[in-house]
PDB file of C-alpha atoms in Angstrom:
ATOM      1  CA  UNK A   1      -2.782   5.441  34.623  1.00 77.00           C
ATOM      2  CA  UNK A   2      -3.015   7.214  31.287  1.00 86.00           C
ATOM      3  CA  UNK A   3      -6.457   8.023  29.945  1.00 92.00           C
ATOM      4  CA  UNK A   4      -7.352   9.110  26.425  1.00 95.00           C
ATOM      5  CA  UNK A   5     -10.655  10.818  25.688  1.00 95.00           C
ATOM      6  CA  UNK A   6     -11.910  11.566  22.182  1.00 97.00           C
ATOM      7  CA  UNK A   7     -14.342  14.322  21.318  1.00 97.00           C
ATOM      8  CA  UNK A   8     -15.637  16.151  18.269  1.00 97.00           C
ATOM      9  CA  UNK A   9     -17.540  13.395  16.512  1.00 98.00           C
ATOM     10  CA  UNK A  10     -21.005  13.885  15.151  1.00 98.00           C
ATOM     11  CA  UNK A  11     -23.221  13.932  12.092  1.00 98.00           C
ATOM     12  CA  UNK A  12     -22.068  15.773   8.992  1.00 98.00           C
ATOM     13  CA  UNK A  13     -23.091  15.873   5.345  1.00 98.00           C
ATOM     14  CA  UNK A  14     -20.838  14.558   2.624  1.00 98.00           C
ATOM     15  CA  UNK A  15     -18.252  17.157   1.712  1.00 98.00           C
ATOM     16  CA  UNK A  16     -18.281  18.656   5.181  1.00 98.00           C
ATOM     17  CA  UNK A  17     -15.624  18.777   7.874  1.00 98.00           C
ATOM     18  CA  UNK A  18     -15.093  17.663  11.451  1.00 98.00           C
ATOM     19  CA  UNK A  19     -12.220  18.085  13.874  1.00 98.00           C
ATOM     20  CA  UNK A  20     -11.606  15.295  16.358  1.00 98.00           C
ATOM     21  CA  UNK A  21      -9.649  15.825  19.567  1.00 98.00           C
ATOM     22  CA  UNK A  22      -7.909  13.314  21.821  1.00 96.00           C
ATOM     23  CA  UNK A  23      -6.938  14.554  25.275  1.00 94.00           C
ATOM     24  CA  UNK A  24      -4.466  12.624  27.424  1.00 90.00           C
ATOM     25  CA  UNK A  25      -4.595  12.752  31.217  1.00 87.00           C
ATOM     26  CA  UNK A  26      -3.674  10.804  34.348  1.00 74.00           C
ATOM     27  CA  UNK A  27       0.086  11.155  34.388  1.00 71.00           C
ATOM     28  CA  UNK A  28       2.938  12.624  32.445  1.00 66.00           C
ATOM     29  CA  UNK A  29       3.981  10.504  29.503  1.00 67.00           C
ATOM     30  CA  UNK A  30       5.982  10.965  26.348  1.00 74.00           C
ATOM     31  CA  UNK A  31       4.693   8.687  23.598  1.00 78.00           C
ATOM     32  CA  UNK A  32       6.720   8.068  20.495  1.00 85.00           C
ATOM     33  CA  UNK A  33       3.587   7.571  18.419  1.00 92.00           C
ATOM     34  CA  UNK A  34      -0.061   8.529  18.612  1.00 93.00           C
ATOM     35  CA  UNK A  35      -2.635   7.474  16.087  1.00 96.00           C
ATOM     36  CA  UNK A  36      -6.204   7.342  14.925  1.00 98.00           C
ATOM     37  CA  UNK A  37      -8.037   4.157  13.985  1.00 98.00           C
ATOM     38  CA  UNK A  38     -11.625   3.604  12.939  1.00 98.00           C
ATOM     39  CA  UNK A  39     -14.078   0.742  12.938  1.00 98.00           C
ATOM     40  CA  UNK A  40     -17.309   0.468  10.984  1.00 97.00           C
ATOM     41  CA  UNK A  41     -20.039  -2.052  11.914  1.00 92.00           C
ATOM     42  CA  UNK A  42     -19.094  -5.564  10.866  1.00 93.00           C
ATOM     43  CA  UNK A  43     -15.584  -4.553   9.852  1.00 96.00           C
ATOM     44  CA  UNK A  44     -12.210  -4.809  11.528  1.00 96.00           C
ATOM     45  CA  UNK A  45     -10.449  -1.821  12.989  1.00 96.00           C
ATOM     46  CA  UNK A  46      -8.340  -0.009  10.402  1.00 97.00           C
ATOM     47  CA  UNK A  47      -5.519   2.483  10.502  1.00 98.00           C
ATOM     48  CA  UNK A  48      -6.352   6.089   9.642  1.00 98.00           C
ATOM     49  CA  UNK A  49      -3.403   8.293  10.601  1.00 98.00           C
ATOM     50  CA  UNK A  50      -0.451   8.455  12.983  1.00 97.00           C
ATOM     51  CA  UNK A  51       2.108  10.952  14.177  1.00 94.00           C
ATOM     52  CA  UNK A  52       5.522  10.093  15.602  1.00 91.00           C
ATOM     53  CA  UNK A  53       7.577  12.357  17.839  1.00 84.00           C
ATOM     54  CA  UNK A  54      11.279  12.587  18.566  1.00 77.00           C
ATOM     55  CA  UNK A  55      13.788  15.167  19.654  1.00 76.00           C
ATOM     56  CA  UNK A  56      14.647  15.824  16.022  1.00 78.00           C
ATOM     57  CA  UNK A  57      11.110  16.323  14.751  1.00 83.00           C
ATOM     58  CA  UNK A  58       7.770  14.788  13.900  1.00 89.00           C
ATOM     59  CA  UNK A  59       6.375  12.721  11.044  1.00 93.00           C
ATOM     60  CA  UNK A  60       2.800  12.179   9.949  1.00 96.00           C
ATOM     61  CA  UNK A  61       1.417   9.129   8.155  1.00 97.00           C
ATOM     62  CA  UNK A  62      -1.938   8.483   6.500  1.00 98.00           C
ATOM     63  CA  UNK A  63      -3.932   5.644   5.077  1.00 98.00           C
ATOM     64  CA  UNK A  64      -4.348   5.930   1.312  1.00 98.00           C
ATOM     65  CA  UNK A  65      -8.106   6.296   1.745  1.00 98.00           C
ATOM     66  CA  UNK A  66      -7.767   9.569   3.690  1.00 98.00           C
ATOM     67  CA  UNK A  67      -4.535  11.079   2.391  1.00 98.00           C
ATOM     68  CA  UNK A  68      -5.094  14.604   1.129  1.00 98.00           C
ATOM     69  CA  UNK A  69      -8.315  14.983   3.111  1.00 98.00           C
ATOM     70  CA  UNK A  70      -7.291  14.379   6.748  1.00 98.00           C
ATOM     71  CA  UNK A  71      -4.569  16.088   8.765  1.00 98.00           C
ATOM     72  CA  UNK A  72      -3.156  14.794  12.048  1.00 98.00           C
ATOM     73  CA  UNK A  73      -1.460  17.079  14.564  1.00 95.00           C
ATOM     74  CA  UNK A  74      -0.489  17.206  18.227  1.00 92.00           C
ATOM     75  CA  UNK A  75      -0.145  19.991  20.778  1.00 90.00           C
ATOM     76  CA  UNK A  76       2.305  18.664  23.368  1.00 82.00           C
ATOM     77  CA  UNK A  77       1.711  21.575  25.753  1.00 84.00           C
ATOM     78  CA  UNK A  78      -1.987  20.639  25.922  1.00 88.00           C
ATOM     79  CA  UNK A  79      -1.447  16.868  25.740  1.00 87.00           C
ATOM     80  CA  UNK A  80      -3.956  16.823  22.910  1.00 92.00           C
ATOM     81  CA  UNK A  81      -3.959  15.230  19.461  1.00 94.00           C
ATOM     82  CA  UNK A  82      -6.215  16.342  16.629  1.00 97.00           C
ATOM     83  CA  UNK A  83      -7.586  14.907  13.422  1.00 98.00           C
ATOM     84  CA  UNK A  84      -8.889  17.483  10.978  1.00 98.00           C
ATOM     85  CA  UNK A  85     -11.209  15.746   8.530  1.00 98.00           C
ATOM     86  CA  UNK A  86     -12.208  17.549   5.350  1.00 98.00           C
ATOM     87  CA  UNK A  87     -14.171  16.481   2.276  1.00 98.00           C
ATOM     88  CA  UNK A  88     -15.860  13.752   4.272  1.00 98.00           C
ATOM     89  CA  UNK A  89     -17.451  10.821   2.462  1.00 98.00           C
ATOM     90  CA  UNK A  90     -20.144   8.362   3.584  1.00 98.00           C
ATOM     91  CA  UNK A  91     -17.487   5.632   3.665  1.00 97.00           C
ATOM     92  CA  UNK A  92     -15.735   7.576   6.448  1.00 98.00           C
ATOM     93  CA  UNK A  93     -18.612   6.675   8.769  1.00 98.00           C
ATOM     94  CA  UNK A  94     -17.205   4.752  11.742  1.00 98.00           C
ATOM     95  CA  UNK A  95     -16.272   4.924  15.392  1.00 98.00           C
ATOM     96  CA  UNK A  96     -12.942   6.707  15.609  1.00 98.00           C
ATOM     97  CA  UNK A  97     -10.423   5.772  18.299  1.00 98.00           C
ATOM     98  CA  UNK A  98      -7.263   7.540  19.386  1.00 97.00           C
ATOM     99  CA  UNK A  99      -4.269   5.626  20.671  1.00 96.00           C
ATOM    100  CA  UNK A 100      -0.830   6.174  22.174  1.00 93.00           C
ATOM    101  CA  UNK A 101       2.091   3.800  22.530  1.00 89.00           C
ATOM    102  CA  UNK A 102       3.370   5.169  25.876  1.00 82.00           C
ATOM    103  CA  UNK A 103       6.952   4.778  24.762  1.00 80.00           C
ATOM    104  CA  UNK A 104       8.791   4.058  21.579  1.00 77.00           C
ATOM    105  CA  UNK A 105       8.918   0.516  20.281  1.00 79.00           C
ATOM    106  CA  UNK A 106       9.734  -1.258  17.066  1.00 84.00           C
ATOM    107  CA  UNK A 107       6.161  -2.013  15.992  1.00 90.00           C
ATOM    108  CA  UNK A 108       4.995  -0.220  12.818  1.00 92.00           C
ATOM    109  CA  UNK A 109       2.710   2.758  13.366  1.00 93.00           C
ATOM    110  CA  UNK A 110      -0.115   1.261  11.300  1.00 95.00           C
ATOM    111  CA  UNK A 111      -0.488  -1.808  13.517  1.00 95.00           C
ATOM    112  CA  UNK A 112      -3.138  -1.486  16.239  1.00 95.00           C
ATOM    113  CA  UNK A 113      -1.166  -3.739  18.594  1.00 94.00           C
ATOM    114  CA  UNK A 114       1.640  -1.177  18.714  1.00 93.00           C
ATOM    115  CA  UNK A 115      -0.396   1.012  21.063  1.00 95.00           C
ATOM    116  CA  UNK A 116      -0.692   0.720  24.844  1.00 92.00           C
ATOM    117  CA  UNK A 117      -3.522   3.172  25.507  1.00 94.00           C
ATOM    118  CA  UNK A 118      -6.859   3.664  23.778  1.00 96.00           C
ATOM    119  CA  UNK A 119      -9.747   6.076  24.034  1.00 97.00           C
ATOM    120  CA  UNK A 120     -13.400   5.077  24.231  1.00 97.00           C
ATOM    121  CA  UNK A 121     -14.164   6.125  20.675  1.00 97.00           C
ATOM    122  CA  UNK A 122     -16.274   8.841  19.103  1.00 98.00           C
ATOM    123  CA  UNK A 123     -18.916   8.282  16.433  1.00 98.00           C
ATOM    124  CA  UNK A 124     -18.550   9.971  13.065  1.00 98.00           C
ATOM    125  CA  UNK A 125     -21.498   9.697  10.703  1.00 98.00           C
ATOM    126  CA  UNK A 126     -21.377  11.131   7.187  1.00 98.00           C
ATOM    127  CA  UNK A 127     -24.668  11.355   5.352  1.00 97.00           C
ATOM    128  CA  UNK A 128     -25.140  11.542   1.601  1.00 93.00           C
TER     129      UNK A 128
END
């Protein structure tokens, strides 16, 4: 099976930065898309960022709420995806989950049900 493990969460003051990592293990796989979602208490899970891969190149996508502050990237050689979060705000507080689709499909990248594999989540808390 494929396992995804997030790390890098923690407590940070508003305006600070964190870098989240998502390591894939278990077997070799080549996802078309990997993404980050977050869920705050009492709220539904929401899209944060995604990256799609193909032989011709990669594309990154961001929710409007984080665009310009967050950067998604992936190191294929290390089977690891990253989310660099800068200029953090209290409203960014949530559990952050990484996800991978396992193979390409026709479901939009911002839909949580596109993804086949999920990590356990890592807590990000931004204080004011």
